[in-house]
């Protein structure tokens, strides 16, 4: 049975994938009290990794779409941390977004808005969060965006 959050995701045409497995020696999330810390989720679409460098091979719109895929993976991890019940998500507390970008690219906030806007669209006020959006000279496997999150859960 789908809960409130998943019903809203369905309205947006989004089905959460299985939570991605970690790619190295770390865990995908850690729960401490009512907080879930989710490891960085990299931009990935149905055809594999979304790679590129903002300000060179990608524009802001493509970067924002890549950030949106990170947000979907973050929710999938949060759902896994909540035993499969996404309605235990109380709110998104913080996102930290890393954007693979050139030295002179300064629109990192607009790129990470792809994740922020999606979370607010999907979760309403529970999706509003604090945030950092920073540039990175390179990201793992050449991906365009990586985002980590902190969620409050019940």
Short mmCIF file of C-alpha atoms in Angstrom, two decimals:
data_model
loop_
_atom_site.label_atom_id
_atom_site.label_comp_id
_atom_site.label_asym_id
_atom_site.label_seq_id
_atom_site.Cartn_x
_atom_site.Cartn_y
_atom_site.Cartn_z
CA UNK A 1 0.00 0.00 0.00
CA UNK A 2 1.39 3.38 -1.00
CA UNK A 3 1.52 6.09 1.61
CA UNK A 4 1.06 9.81 1.27
CA UNK A 5 4.61 10.57 0.09
CA UNK A 6 4.63 7.77 -2.46
CA UNK A 7 1.17 8.76 -3.73
CA UNK A 8 2.51 12.26 -4.39
CA UNK A 9 5.55 10.80 -6.14
CA UNK A 10 3.19 8.74 -8.32
CA UNK A 11 1.28 11.92 -9.21
CA UNK A 12 4.65 13.32 -10.38
CA UNK A 13 5.25 10.17 -12.41
CA UNK A 14 8.07 8.98 -10.15
CA UNK A 15 8.50 5.46 -8.81
CA UNK A 16 11.35 5.12 -6.37
CA UNK A 17 13.97 2.59 -7.46
CA UNK A 18 15.53 0.12 -5.06
CA UNK A 19 18.06 1.96 -2.93
CA UNK A 20 21.41 1.91 -4.75
CA UNK A 21 24.06 -0.31 -3.20
CA UNK A 22 27.26 1.37 -2.00
CA UNK A 23 30.10 1.35 -4.52
CA UNK A 24 32.93 1.13 -1.96
CA UNK A 25 33.63 0.54 1.73
CA UNK A 26 30.84 2.60 3.31
CA UNK A 27 27.19 2.21 4.23
CA UNK A 28 24.46 3.95 2.24
CA UNK A 29 22.92 5.55 5.35
CA UNK A 30 23.36 5.83 9.10
CA UNK A 31 20.51 6.45 11.49
CA UNK A 32 21.21 8.33 14.72
CA UNK A 33 18.10 8.93 16.79
CA UNK A 34 15.53 10.54 14.51
CA UNK A 35 18.10 11.59 11.91
CA UNK A 36 19.15 9.62 8.85
CA UNK A 37 22.43 10.62 7.19
CA UNK A 38 22.44 9.44 3.58
CA UNK A 39 25.74 9.01 1.77
CA UNK A 40 26.26 10.97 -1.44
CA UNK A 41 24.09 9.77 -4.30
CA UNK A 42 25.51 10.30 -7.78
CA UNK A 43 23.61 11.35 -10.88
CA UNK A 44 22.28 8.26 -12.61
CA UNK A 45 19.54 7.78 -15.14
CA UNK A 46 17.93 4.75 -16.77
CA UNK A 47 20.85 4.47 -19.19
CA UNK A 48 23.55 4.65 -16.51
CA UNK A 49 25.70 7.39 -15.04
CA UNK A 50 24.97 10.99 -16.00
CA UNK A 51 28.43 12.37 -16.63
CA UNK A 52 29.69 15.78 -17.66
CA UNK A 53 31.18 19.03 -16.49
CA UNK A 54 28.97 22.06 -15.97
CA UNK A 55 30.30 25.04 -17.85
CA UNK A 56 31.92 22.76 -20.45
CA UNK A 57 29.95 19.73 -21.67
CA UNK A 58 26.68 20.38 -19.78
CA UNK A 59 24.35 23.33 -19.33
CA UNK A 60 22.44 24.30 -16.18
CA UNK A 61 19.21 22.62 -17.33
CA UNK A 62 20.96 19.27 -17.88
CA UNK A 63 22.76 19.67 -14.54
CA UNK A 64 19.48 20.35 -12.73
CA UNK A 65 17.98 17.21 -14.31
CA UNK A 66 21.01 15.25 -13.07
CA UNK A 67 20.53 16.70 -9.57
CA UNK A 68 16.90 15.57 -9.64
CA UNK A 69 18.06 11.98 -10.15
CA UNK A 70 20.22 12.33 -7.05
CA UNK A 71 17.18 13.46 -5.05
CA UNK A 72 15.21 10.42 -6.20
CA UNK A 73 18.05 8.14 -5.06
CA UNK A 74 18.21 10.01 -1.74
CA UNK A 75 14.51 9.32 -1.15
CA UNK A 76 15.05 5.66 -2.05
CA UNK A 77 17.78 5.45 0.60
CA UNK A 78 15.57 7.21 3.15
CA UNK A 79 12.77 4.75 2.41
CA UNK A 80 15.19 1.86 2.98
CA UNK A 81 16.32 3.43 6.26
CA UNK A 82 12.65 3.63 7.32
CA UNK A 83 12.02 -0.06 6.73
CA UNK A 84 10.22 0.56 3.46
CA UNK A 85 7.76 3.15 4.82
CA UNK A 86 8.54 6.54 3.26
CA UNK A 87 5.77 8.12 5.34
CA UNK A 88 8.13 7.89 8.32
CA UNK A 89 10.01 10.76 6.64
CA UNK A 90 9.25 13.86 8.72
CA UNK A 91 11.34 16.35 6.78
CA UNK A 92 14.42 16.95 4.71
CA UNK A 93 16.88 18.69 7.03
CA UNK A 94 19.88 19.43 4.79
CA UNK A 95 21.31 18.77 1.35
CA UNK A 96 24.94 19.17 0.37
CA UNK A 97 25.33 19.27 -3.38
CA UNK A 98 28.57 18.86 -5.29
CA UNK A 99 28.63 20.01 -8.91
CA UNK A 100 31.33 18.86 -11.33
CA UNK A 101 32.11 22.24 -12.89
CA UNK A 102 34.72 24.40 -14.51
CA UNK A 103 36.65 27.01 -12.55
CA UNK A 104 34.58 29.87 -13.96
CA UNK A 105 31.15 28.21 -13.60
CA UNK A 106 29.15 29.94 -10.85
CA UNK A 107 25.63 28.54 -11.20
CA UNK A 108 26.00 25.63 -8.76
CA UNK A 109 22.90 26.78 -6.82
CA UNK A 110 20.76 26.62 -9.97
CA UNK A 111 22.01 23.10 -10.68
CA UNK A 112 21.25 21.85 -7.15
CA UNK A 113 17.83 23.49 -7.43
CA UNK A 114 16.97 20.45 -9.55
CA UNK A 115 17.07 18.39 -6.35
CA UNK A 116 15.63 21.05 -4.04
CA UNK A 117 12.69 21.88 -6.29
CA UNK A 118 11.89 18.20 -6.76
CA UNK A 119 11.90 17.53 -3.00
CA UNK A 120 9.55 20.45 -2.32
CA UNK A 121 7.27 19.38 -5.20
CA UNK A 122 7.21 15.82 -3.87
CA UNK A 123 7.05 16.47 -0.14
CA UNK A 124 5.59 19.95 0.27
CA UNK A 125 6.82 21.77 3.36
CA UNK A 126 8.52 18.57 4.58
CA UNK A 127 10.82 18.93 1.57
CA UNK A 128 12.09 22.40 2.53
CA UNK A 129 15.66 22.19 3.76
CA UNK A 130 18.91 23.97 4.45
CA UNK A 131 21.53 23.48 1.76
CA UNK A 132 25.01 23.93 0.41
CA UNK A 133 25.85 23.88 -3.30
CA UNK A 134 29.54 23.77 -4.12
CA UNK A 135 31.81 23.24 -7.08
CA UNK A 136 34.07 20.23 -7.47
CA UNK A 137 36.89 19.91 -9.98
CA UNK A 138 35.93 16.26 -10.48
CA UNK A 139 33.43 13.78 -9.07
CA UNK A 140 33.50 9.97 -8.91
CA UNK A 141 33.28 8.27 -12.32
CA UNK A 142 32.96 11.70 -13.96
CA UNK A 143 29.36 12.21 -12.81
CA UNK A 144 27.85 15.65 -13.10
CA UNK A 145 26.35 15.87 -9.60
CA UNK A 146 26.58 14.17 -6.22
CA UNK A 147 24.27 15.05 -3.32
CA UNK A 148 24.16 13.87 0.28
CA UNK A 149 21.29 14.48 2.69
CA UNK A 150 20.13 14.49 6.27
CA UNK A 151 16.50 13.49 6.92
CA UNK A 152 14.41 13.61 10.07
CA UNK A 153 12.33 10.45 10.46
CA UNK A 154 9.89 9.03 12.99
#
